[in-house]
Each structure stands twice: as C-alpha cells, then as structure tokens.
Amino acid sequence: MTSTARALALVRALALALAVLALLAGQSVAVDRKKFRTCAQTGFCARQRDAGAQEKDAYHLLPGSQAQDGDLVRAQIAAKGTRGPLNLSFQAYKRGVLRMRIVEPPQDGIRPRYESPDILLGADKLDEEATPLRLEPAEKNAEGTFSMTSSDGRLRAIVTAAPFRVLGEDPDSGRPIVLLNGQSMLHFDQRAPGDDGTLRSEHNVGAGADQLGSGHDGAARKIVDWGEDGKPIYEDGHEDTALGGDASAAADADSNEDSADSDPGAPESFGGHTDARPHGATSVGIDVSFPGCKHLYGIPEHAAPFSLKSTRGPKSEAAFDEPYRNYNLDVFEYEIDEPMALYGHIPLAIAHSAAGTASVFWNNPSETFVDIANLDDSGDKQVHWISESGVVDVMVMAGPTPVDVFQQYASLTGTTPIPPLFSLGYHQCRWNYRDEKDIEEVNANFEKHNFPYDVIWLDIEHTDGKRYFTWDQHKFPTPTDMQDKIAHFGRKMVTIVDPHIKRDTNYHVHREAERLGYYIKDKGGNKDFKGWCWPGDSSYLDFTSPTVRQWWADQFSYKNYVGSTPNLHTWNDMNEPSVFNGPEVSMTKEARSLDGWEHREWHNLYGFYHQWATMQGLIERNTGHNERPFVLSRSFFAGSQRHGAIWTGDNAAQWSHLKIASDMLLSLNVAGLPFAGADVGGFFGNPDEELLERWYQAGAFQPFFRAHAHIDTKRREPYLFGEEVLARIRKTVSLRYSLLPFWYTLFHIHETSGLPVMRPLWSLAPQDEVTFSLGDQWLLGHDLLVKPVTDPGVSSLSVYLPVGTSWYQFEHPHKMYTGGTHITEDAPLDKIPVFVRAGAIIPRKMRLRRSSQAMRDDPFTLMIGVDPNGGSSEGSLYVDDEVTFDYRKGDSCKSAFDYDAQAAKLSGSLSCGSTARTLHIERLVFLGMARRPSKVTLDATQESLDFVFDEETHVLTVRKPVRSFIPIPFSVSLA
Ligand code: NOJ
C-alpha cells in the first residue's frame, strides 16, 4: 500500500466510524439543502416564475396563419417584444390525445432544438394512433379564433386568437377538459443567428482528482477522494462538517440571481461550479389548467404526498414554497415531504375530479420545475411547466375516465413488458454480501428456515476495484460456480453495473471506450468528460448514441462479461448520472454528447438510455434473444417503463420513509411506470424489529419487493431476529408468493392495456371524493385493497373503503364491509390490512416453496369474493412459460372465471395460443357464502366435491377433489 492509499484507507475508516456512530445514535437522515439549487437560484426558473406575477408574454395568433396540413393543423403565434413568430401545430391521436407543438421556424445559423427520438413510441406506433384533425373554418372569426375536432369525435379544441389560448372540450357535452396558456405563461426564449454556439464566457468547470479545496476554516488542503454525499475527502483527514461544505474555491450559491436579472443568457454559478451557458437563454414554459379539478397527481419522483400540494398561492399545510423540481439527481439522505428533485422524473400530471380525469404530458427532458397553483376564483388546479431548454411539446389526454387516461398515456410511451416471474418474487440485497462464502451461507440460511426468495444481489464491492463487468478475485474467485449453486435452488443473482467507468488503462472496458471515443465530452467537445465516482477518476459513456448503446449491450455477452451466466441479471445505479465532484453531484450541463448536444438538453434521459442499453445487452447475450431480461435502474424518465424496474433510492429506516413509499409508488404507477419498489427496511440506519416487520408487510404488496441496506448497517436477514419475528416475516413473504399468479396477471394486463398494477382508490370509485386525497392505501388491480401499518405501536388502524364496493378481510374473511366509510381494522403485528373485493376472483398458489420457479407446476387456488347483492364475481388468470418472449408469439393461456351467484355456478374458461397447457385447481375458497350448500358438483363428471363450510365466517372451501384436481376449463355447481 502506498502512503496515499494508507491515508485514504484511514480517512475512509474514520468517516465510516463516524457515520456508524451517527446511525447508532439514531440520528435522522438530513439532506444537505445547500448542495441543491432552488428555483430562485436558477435563472430560467426564477424568471419564468416571476413572470407569473409581472408582465407576461402575451402571445397571439397571427391572423390567417391557420391551415390544414394533411392530418395536422398549423398556425403561427407571436408576442410583443419577441423575435418573430413561432410555429404552432396540432395533431390528434385516436384514443383522445391532442398534441400541441411550438417550435422556432427553421433559420440559418440557428441549430434546431434538441428533441429525443426515443421517449415516445416509434413513429410507426404513433402513426397507427394518429387520427386526422379537422379545422373548422366555419367557426373562424375575424381575429382568427378557430376550432378543430378529431375525426374520431373524441376531442374538440377551440383556439382563441388574442391572447392565444387553447381550450380542449368534450365534443358531445361541451364539458371543458383542459385549458392551455389560460394564464398567458407561455414562454419561449427565442434565439437570433449569432446567439447560438457563441461562447459567452470561458469558465473552469468540472474538477478532477487531486485538486485543492478549502474547508470552512479556509485552509488549503489536498482532496484525495469524494464521498457519496458529494463532499470532498481531504488528505489530512479534515472533514467539511457544516452544511454546504464545498471544496471548490469560488462558491457563491446565490450569485446567479444577480446575473440572471441583467442578462437571461449570462453564465450562472452555484456551489463553486460555473455554467457558461454558451447558447444563452433557451427556456420554454406554459401553464395548463384543468377546469373543475381540485386534485392533481403524478410528476414523480418526489418524496411527497400522492395528491400533489400546491406550490403557489396561499400558504397552508398543503403547500410547498418551492416548485416541484424535475432534474435527475443523487440526493444523499433525502428527506420526505419535499418537492426537491430525486433520481428520476416523469413529466406527466393527471387531474381528477368526480366529473372526469384528464392529463398532460410535457415532453421535455431538460431540467424542469413544475409549479402547482390553485386558481384564485375557482380553486381549480393549474400546472406551470418551466424547462431550461427544448421545445414546447404538450400532449393532452382527454380521458374521460381514469382507465382512459392510463391507456392514452400508454399509447404514447408504452408499457412494461411482462417481467420474468422470478423478478416478482422476493429479492435479498445488501451493500454488500462479502464473498462467495457469505452468499452460500445466506442462501443456506434461507433454505434452513424454509423462507422463500428468488434473487440474491451483489453491490459494488463484488467488483475488482469498482470496475464493472469484473469480479474481486479474492472474494469472488469462482463466480460461475456461485451462480450455478444459486441456480440449483431455482434462484437468480443480480450484479450492479454502474455507468461511470474507471479511467484505468489496465481496465479493458475503459481502454476500449477511450479508443473508440465513446465517452461524453467535456465542454469544449474534444476531451473526455471526467468526474469522480466510486472508482475514483471516471468517464461516462454516451448512451444517447445508438452505436455506444450497442457496444454497451455487447459488454453483457458471456464472452465479454467473464463470469456471468444466464442466471445473472443487472442493477443500474448512479445513473442520474451521479458525479461526486460535479455541480449538484451530477454532470456539468456543458458536457457534450458525441453528437455535440449539451448535456443540459437531455440530462433527464441519462438513466433511461443506460437502462435501455443494458436491457438490450441482456436480451442479446442469449442465442435467439428470447429470454426476458431483468434490469433495475435508479434513474428514469418517461418511457423507462419499457426497460424494466426502478426503485426509490436511498430511503431511511424510519417510519416516515415507510409511510411515504406508497405515495411515491402510486405516483410512479399512475405515471405509467408500474414495476417500482422501495428498499424494504430502509437503506440508511437500522430498523427495529417492528419497523422491519411492518416494512415487509407493505413491501409484499408493492410491485418490486427487495430488502436492501447500506454498507454501514447491521445485518438484517429475516432469520437473524429469532423465531417469532422470522415466522411473521416468513408469513408475509409467503403471502406474496401465494399471490404471484395474481401479480403476474396484473402485469399482463398492464402490458396489454396500460393499466397500472398499483392503483389509486379513485380508479375504482372515480366519483368518491374521499378517495381523492388518499396516498397511504392502494389497490392492486381493482380487486385487492391494501393499507399497511406505518406507525409504531399500532394494533388497529382506520381504513377507507370506497363507495359502491364491498370487501372481505383477506386473511380472516369473517366479515364483509360495505364501502363508503372508514372502518377500524385490527392490525396486530402479524396481520396486514388487506381486503378482497366482493365481486372479485383472485388466482393463487398456496404451496410454500423456496422460489417462484419451484411453484411453476403447482395447482391453483381461486379465492372468490361473493357479491352480497347477488351480482356475479369475475377474475382472470394469465399463464405463460414465465421466462421467455414466446408469449409474444402466442404461447400463453388465459382463463376467465365467473361466479354467477344467481345460478350458483362457478365456471372457468381456458384459451391457449400456440401451446396447449393443462391448468389445475386444487381449492376453491368462497368468501361470504350466505349458506352451507348441500352439494358441490363438478359439472363435467358429475363428481361430488368435498367441501367445508364455516358457519361463523361464511367461508366455503372446496378442497382438493379425491380423484384429481379440477382441470380448467371447468364448471362447478352449488346446490
Ligand atoms: C447508491 C444506491 O442507491 C444504493 O442502493 C447502493 O447500495 C449504493 N449506491 C452502492 O452501490
């Protein structure tokens, strides 16, 4: 070890010890706010936000400019004091989507604005959705106000000339749905030839390693490393303890406020980094309001309530001072109830009221702030989108039902392909399992304790010095054998593969990437951008380039990723991207893609592209490209749902973090990204047993179910807490496994129809206003209702059941509850408040096995929630090979179940595609059966089936028939 390395190790050990002490002392996590810009500290946001109160750009239509152009309607708008007209176009998609784009007319000397070709579904798919929009000349008036209707009759838009506004309405009822630019906040920083590409000033941006910094005592010190919190680590062991401690010399967090006032395109400084903004001011924005709507949802990811708080107007408990910020960042120790930016973002806002649901998608991947206001006179909700760059590209989804809106958004950005079944099981992770022996022991312990799990994970310490695609030779000398051993139990492994590449000429991935010129470039566009991350000095691949994506995908081939096997899947972390010594712990906006686009234009797409390329790699590594990949990403954007799962990053082992997880996951689900979860147990800190148990209960009913923990935390595998705790957690996890057929069917429904997996209560009861503010309880599909315990010391809790529905307690169905009221439900430590809808049929598998793979051929149990009003109960089951893409070629089966209470007959159909499958039922459980039947008969054979009726609970269980299971299709009659 060199002396620097020794010093570094010592400093690290000290830092770790301090962190552990802090955690042991029970100190809560606290975000270092000074590291992150506010709106006021961000020129484009401050200017556009202020414009709301001051003079607004009042755009008007240029008279006579509107014209039909094929399926589109085009026009031009202009405003006093701006540089000339802007091109406006409208397009309609057949499910009720109206798209409005505003761009600068092409001009010599001005580079067109950045627009990603990859966020929306490919042109072919969108073309299929296109429906002609007909200009209605009869309604033109002298000023040029006109209207247009989509030829499928789903949408009508009235474009007012002066001031320019667009009102979307229901063509039949005339109900107003959405108003664009109603508050004249449309803003477009137009450029003139000469503005573009002219470097306005030269600044030193992007610090490397071995630099000098000064702590709060002002002394110059050598920086030898950067921490995950974005703070420097000094050679002499000095620590910046005060908030905002920053190594860079000239740090004046607020200096940009002054520069912003004088010249909107001037350089801006923050936290010791200066952004030269060589292209000047390029920001865009618009307000969108929803008449009659008091509730908005979506715009994930924020650790904030599901029903969005206002950020403008009168201050109240339900208000934030700051706009929601959409700028993908690695926010160390994030806090809850905050509109601060987090790791990923989806610029989709959904408005819901008893009259209808509508939504707006702001198709812009640059830094974006979102103000939510209650309009003065009506209290209706307004969204103000404020982006640093790009164009105005707004998609309005007209609903009118929640289901319509989900489908409309899915028709634009796609859905999640049905995940391989194992990935819906339970995942066991920590930073880090030490070595192969540790992995073997953990697996053996799960076996010994008869505890189901599907995947065990390896974090960054498994690599050779944070060189991804490699293994630490001492700790993981035989990775293939290790994976084979795990696979022998029907389980998988996941390794982490981050996007920063260690700049080490002995590292083949770096050598190749450098030789081929695949790294993002620094501001001049010539040198590789360098930043500090886990491996030290690193560069970052340009995943916006299809060539680089293909090269990255190739790294996952078994030949290139030595030691990987088909049972190894992937975790993409730190892909905001996280740059420990960069502005706001990320990449300087002046960095360039290989095409020369500034990073500022597409920052929010870094993780999107990274996960996409990884997914491609996992598909292509197998001959035939037929196996479904599993890739977890921390960062994401609209469309990321097509690439896999995401999780909510570094939460904390605190009750408040458990509580906010459901709000965050609901926001993601309604914004089209269903495969999401939160670290079970909390990443930072040590949960006590009660918190851990309650977290497992919530996590088991959330789509992505993984326990994870920081490297400094105590081990917390469920078998470490004694028999009682183990038994309770095992029961929770077993419940998850028993419902895998239901989860799998929900993901199939999502893929084919765009409906979320985890849904708000208002998706089932759109008129029930009590549901509008609920983010702490949710539905799975529309048949299970979940409200986990998220407070300590609780043995009962209040649950709201929506109007017009009835429910049975899932585990103890002794009673039926009628909706439209709050009920108080017992919730001792071993019970999760989950309810089955009367009218639902839920497919399950009840045999406790070690993993999902071991359950493949098990027979099904159907849980039938009998409708007390005599209506029928319905459900479905989707089955395929659980592993490959063959389902897309028709290799899958579907069953539809129906219980006709009047006829007292339960039936199940079966329709299979290319491969016939035999599906069997071993048990039928009827909840809420009014009376004991005298006989239960399998109609096909007239076999009389055994049953047990519990007079007290009114549960009828038809058990495994004596001779054989019940094969689907079937019908069973109750007499
Ligand atoms: C940050 C991630 O959010 C966390 O889950 C992971 O354990 C660490 N990076 C180390 O890779």
Coordinates of C-alpha atoms in Angstrom, one line a residue, residues 217-524:
D217 CA -11.5 27.0 8.2
G218 CA -10.3 28.4 4.9
A219 CA -7.0 26.3 4.9
A220 CA -5.9 24.9 1.5
R221 CA -6.0 21.1 1.5
K222 CA -5.4 18.3 -1.0
I223 CA -8.6 16.4 -1.9
V224 CA -7.9 12.7 -2.3
D225 CA -11.4 11.4 -2.7
W226 CA -15.1 12.4 -2.8
G227 CA -17.8 10.9 -0.7
E228 CA -21.2 9.6 -1.8
D229 CA -22.6 12.7 -0.2
G230 CA -20.8 14.8 -2.7
K231 CA -18.3 16.1 -0.1
P232 CA -14.6 16.1 -0.5
I233 CA -12.3 13.9 1.5
Y234 CA -9.0 15.6 2.3
E235 CA -5.6 14.1 2.6
D236 CA -5.2 15.3 6.2
G237 CA -8.4 13.8 7.3
H238 CA -10.2 17.1 7.7
E239 CA -13.9 17.0 7.2
D240 CA -16.4 19.6 6.0
T241 CA -19.0 19.1 8.7
A242 CA -21.0 22.2 8.2
L243 CA -23.8 22.1 5.7
G244 CA -22.7 23.1 2.3
G245 CA -19.1 22.5 2.9
D246 CA -17.6 22.6 -0.5
A247 CA -14.1 22.1 -1.8
S248 CA -14.2 24.4 -4.8
A249 CA -12.8 27.8 -4.2
A250 CA -15.3 30.3 -5.6
A251 CA -18.6 29.1 -4.3
D252 CA -21.3 31.6 -4.2
A253 CA -24.6 29.8 -4.3
D254 CA -26.7 32.8 -4.9
S255 CA -24.6 34.7 -7.4
N256 CA -26.6 33.6 -10.4
E257 CA -29.6 35.5 -9.1
D258 CA -27.9 38.8 -9.9
S259 CA -26.6 37.7 -13.3
A260 CA -30.0 36.3 -14.2
D261 CA -31.6 39.7 -13.8
S262 CA -29.3 41.5 -16.1
D263 CA -28.9 39.1 -19.0
P264 CA -31.1 36.0 -19.2
G265 CA -28.3 34.2 -21.1
A266 CA -25.5 35.0 -18.8
P267 CA -23.3 32.4 -17.1
E268 CA -24.5 31.2 -13.7
S269 CA -22.6 29.9 -10.7
F270 CA -23.6 27.6 -8.0
G271 CA -21.7 25.7 -5.4
G272 CA -18.4 26.5 -6.9
H273 CA -19.3 25.5 -10.4
T274 CA -20.0 27.9 -13.2
D275 CA -22.2 27.1 -16.1
A276 CA -21.1 29.3 -19.0
R277 CA -24.4 28.7 -20.8
P278 CA -22.8 29.1 -24.2
H279 CA -26.1 29.0 -26.0
G280 CA -27.6 31.7 -23.8
A281 CA -31.2 31.5 -22.7
T282 CA -33.3 28.8 -24.2
S283 CA -36.0 28.2 -21.8
V284 CA -39.7 27.3 -22.5
G285 CA -42.8 27.1 -20.4
I286 CA -46.6 27.1 -20.4
D287 CA -49.5 26.9 -18.0
V288 CA -52.1 24.1 -18.2
S289 CA -55.2 24.2 -16.1
F290 CA -57.9 21.7 -15.5
P291 CA -61.4 23.2 -15.1
G292 CA -63.2 21.7 -12.2
C293 CA -60.3 19.7 -10.9
K294 CA -59.0 20.1 -7.3
H295 CA -56.6 17.2 -7.3
L296 CA -53.5 16.5 -9.3
Y297 CA -51.2 13.5 -9.3
G298 CA -48.1 12.2 -10.9
I299 CA -44.9 14.1 -11.9
P300 CA -42.8 11.6 -10.0
E301 CA -40.3 11.3 -8.4
H302 CA -40.7 13.3 -5.3
A303 CA -40.8 12.2 -1.7
A304 CA -44.2 13.9 -1.3
P305 CA -47.8 13.1 -0.9
F306 CA -49.6 11.4 -3.8
S307 CA -52.2 14.2 -4.2
L308 CA -49.9 17.0 -5.2
K309 CA -49.5 20.0 -3.0
S310 CA -49.8 23.5 -4.4
T311 CA -46.6 25.4 -4.7
R312 CA -48.0 28.9 -5.4
G313 CA -50.7 31.0 -3.9
P314 CA -51.9 31.0 -0.3
K315 CA -49.7 29.2 2.1
S316 CA -51.2 26.4 4.1
E317 CA -50.3 23.0 5.3
A318 CA -51.0 21.7 1.9
A319 CA -48.5 23.9 0.2
F320 CA -44.8 23.9 -0.7
D321 CA -42.8 27.1 -1.1
E322 CA -40.7 25.7 -3.9
P323 CA -42.0 24.2 -7.2
Y324 CA -41.6 20.5 -7.8
R325 CA -38.2 20.0 -9.4
N326 CA -37.6 17.5 -12.2
Y327 CA -33.9 17.2 -12.5
N328 CA -32.4 13.7 -12.0
L329 CA -30.1 13.9 -9.0
D330 CA -28.4 11.7 -6.5
V331 CA -29.7 13.3 -3.4
F332 CA -27.9 12.0 -0.4
E333 CA -30.1 11.3 2.6
Y334 CA -33.2 12.7 1.0
E335 CA -36.0 13.9 3.3
I336 CA -39.7 13.3 2.9
D337 CA -42.5 15.8 2.3
E338 CA -40.3 17.7 -0.1
P339 CA -40.7 18.9 -3.7
M340 CA -36.9 18.6 -4.2
A341 CA -35.6 16.7 -7.2
L342 CA -34.8 13.0 -6.8
Y343 CA -33.3 10.3 -9.0
G344 CA -35.8 10.1 -11.9
H345 CA -38.7 12.1 -13.3
I346 CA -41.8 11.7 -15.5
P347 CA -43.3 15.0 -16.6
L348 CA -46.9 13.7 -16.6
A349 CA -49.6 15.3 -14.4
I350 CA -53.0 13.8 -14.0
A351 CA -56.1 15.8 -13.0
H352 CA -59.0 14.0 -11.5
S353 CA -62.5 15.1 -10.3
A354 CA -65.8 13.5 -10.0
A355 CA -66.6 14.8 -13.4
G356 CA -63.7 13.2 -15.2
T357 CA -60.0 12.5 -15.5
A358 CA -57.6 14.2 -17.9
S359 CA -53.8 14.6 -18.0
V360 CA -50.9 16.5 -19.6
F361 CA -47.5 15.2 -20.7
W362 CA -44.8 17.7 -21.0
N363 CA -42.4 16.1 -23.5
N364 CA -39.1 17.7 -22.4
P365 CA -36.0 16.0 -20.9
S366 CA -34.2 19.2 -19.8
E367 CA -34.2 20.5 -16.2
T368 CA -37.8 21.3 -15.4
F369 CA -39.6 23.0 -12.5
V370 CA -43.3 22.4 -12.0
D371 CA -45.5 24.9 -10.1
I372 CA -48.9 23.8 -9.0
A373 CA -51.4 26.5 -8.2
N374 CA -55.0 26.7 -7.1
L375 CA -56.6 29.3 -9.5
D376 CA -57.9 32.2 -7.5
D377 CA -61.5 32.3 -8.5
S378 CA -62.3 28.6 -8.8
G379 CA -59.6 26.7 -6.8
D380 CA -59.1 24.7 -10.0
K381 CA -55.6 23.2 -10.4
Q382 CA -53.1 24.7 -12.7
V383 CA -49.7 23.2 -13.7
H384 CA -46.9 25.6 -14.8
W385 CA -44.2 23.7 -16.7
I386 CA -40.8 25.6 -16.7
S387 CA -38.0 24.0 -18.6
E388 CA -34.5 25.1 -19.3
S389 CA -34.4 24.1 -22.9
G390 CA -36.1 22.1 -25.7
V391 CA -39.4 22.9 -27.4
V392 CA -43.0 23.2 -26.2
D393 CA -44.4 19.7 -26.9
V394 CA -47.6 19.2 -24.9
M395 CA -49.8 16.1 -25.1
V396 CA -53.3 16.5 -23.6
M397 CA -55.1 13.2 -22.7
A398 CA -58.8 13.8 -22.5
G399 CA -59.9 10.9 -20.5
P400 CA -62.7 11.0 -19.5
T401 CA -62.2 8.0 -17.1
P402 CA -59.0 7.1 -15.2
V403 CA -58.7 4.0 -17.3
D404 CA -58.9 6.1 -20.5
V405 CA -56.1 8.4 -19.3
F406 CA -53.9 5.4 -18.3
Q407 CA -54.4 3.9 -21.8
Q408 CA -53.9 7.2 -23.6
Y409 CA -50.5 7.7 -21.9
A410 CA -49.5 4.1 -22.5
S411 CA -50.3 4.6 -26.2
L412 CA -47.7 7.4 -26.3
T413 CA -44.8 6.0 -24.2
G414 CA -45.5 2.3 -24.0
T415 CA -45.8 -0.3 -21.2
T416 CA -43.6 -2.6 -19.2
P417 CA -43.1 -6.0 -20.9
I418 CA -44.3 -8.7 -18.5
P419 CA -41.4 -9.3 -16.2
P420 CA -39.8 -12.8 -15.9
L421 CA -41.7 -14.3 -13.0
F422 CA -38.7 -14.6 -10.7
S423 CA -38.4 -10.8 -10.6
L424 CA -41.8 -10.5 -9.0
G425 CA -40.6 -12.7 -6.1
Y426 CA -38.7 -11.5 -3.1
H427 CA -35.2 -10.1 -3.6
Q428 CA -32.5 -10.2 -0.9
C429 CA -29.9 -7.5 -1.2
R430 CA -27.4 -5.6 0.9
W431 CA -24.3 -3.5 0.3
N432 CA -22.6 -5.9 0.3
Y433 CA -22.5 -9.6 0.6
R434 CA -18.9 -10.1 1.4
D435 CA -17.8 -13.1 -0.6
E436 CA -18.9 -16.3 -2.1
K437 CA -19.0 -18.0 1.3
D438 CA -21.3 -15.3 2.6
I439 CA -23.6 -15.8 -0.4
E440 CA -23.7 -19.5 0.2
E441 CA -24.4 -19.1 3.9
V442 CA -27.2 -16.6 3.4
N443 CA -28.7 -18.9 0.8
A444 CA -28.3 -21.9 3.2
N445 CA -30.0 -19.9 6.0
F446 CA -33.0 -19.1 3.8
E447 CA -33.2 -22.8 3.0
K448 CA -32.8 -23.9 6.6
H449 CA -35.6 -21.6 7.6
N450 CA -37.9 -22.6 4.8
F451 CA -38.0 -19.0 3.6
P452 CA -38.9 -18.2 0.0
Y453 CA -36.8 -15.9 -2.0
D454 CA -35.9 -15.6 -5.7
V455 CA -32.8 -13.4 -6.1
I456 CA -29.7 -12.6 -4.2
W457 CA -27.8 -9.4 -5.1
L458 CA -24.2 -8.2 -5.2
D459 CA -23.4 -4.5 -4.8
I460 CA -20.3 -2.6 -5.9
E461 CA -17.9 -4.4 -3.6
H462 CA -18.1 -7.6 -5.7
T463 CA -16.0 -6.0 -8.5
D464 CA -12.3 -5.6 -8.9
G465 CA -11.9 -2.1 -7.7
K466 CA -15.3 -0.8 -8.9
R467 CA -14.5 -1.9 -12.5
Y468 CA -17.9 -3.2 -13.6
F469 CA -18.1 -6.5 -15.5
T470 CA -15.2 -7.8 -13.3
W471 CA -15.0 -9.7 -10.1
D472 CA -12.9 -9.3 -7.0
Q473 CA -10.6 -12.3 -7.4
H474 CA -10.2 -12.9 -3.7
K475 CA -13.8 -12.6 -2.6
F476 CA -15.5 -13.9 -5.8
P477 CA -12.9 -16.3 -7.4
T478 CA -15.5 -18.6 -8.9
P479 CA -18.5 -16.5 -9.9
T480 CA -19.9 -19.0 -12.4
D481 CA -19.9 -21.8 -9.8
M482 CA -21.5 -19.4 -7.3
Q483 CA -24.3 -18.6 -9.7
D484 CA -24.7 -22.2 -10.7
K485 CA -25.1 -23.1 -7.0
I486 CA -27.8 -20.5 -6.5
A487 CA -29.5 -21.5 -9.7
H488 CA -29.6 -25.1 -8.4
F489 CA -32.1 -23.8 -5.8
G490 CA -34.2 -22.2 -8.6
R491 CA -32.8 -18.8 -7.8
K492 CA -31.1 -16.0 -9.7
M493 CA -28.4 -13.4 -8.9
V494 CA -28.1 -9.7 -9.8
T495 CA -24.9 -7.7 -10.0
I496 CA -24.5 -4.0 -10.1
V497 CA -23.2 -2.3 -13.3
D498 CA -23.0 1.4 -13.0
P499 CA -22.4 3.8 -15.9
H500 CA -19.2 5.5 -14.7
I501 CA -16.1 3.8 -16.0
K502 CA -12.8 3.8 -14.1
R503 CA -10.1 5.6 -16.0
D504 CA -7.5 2.9 -15.8
T505 CA -5.6 1.8 -18.8
N506 CA -5.4 -1.7 -17.4
Y507 CA -9.2 -1.9 -17.5
H508 CA -10.4 -3.3 -20.8
V509 CA -13.8 -1.6 -20.7
H510 CA -12.1 1.8 -20.3
R511 CA -9.4 1.1 -22.8
E512 CA -12.0 0.2 -25.5
A513 CA -14.3 3.0 -24.7
E514 CA -11.5 5.5 -24.8
R515 CA -10.1 4.1 -28.0
L516 CA -13.4 4.1 -29.7
G517 CA -14.2 7.6 -28.4
Y518 CA -17.5 6.6 -26.7
Y519 CA -17.2 8.9 -23.7
I520 CA -19.2 12.0 -23.1
K521 CA -17.0 15.0 -23.9
D522 CA -16.1 17.9 -21.7
K523 CA -17.5 21.4 -22.5
G524 CA -15.1 22.0 -25.4

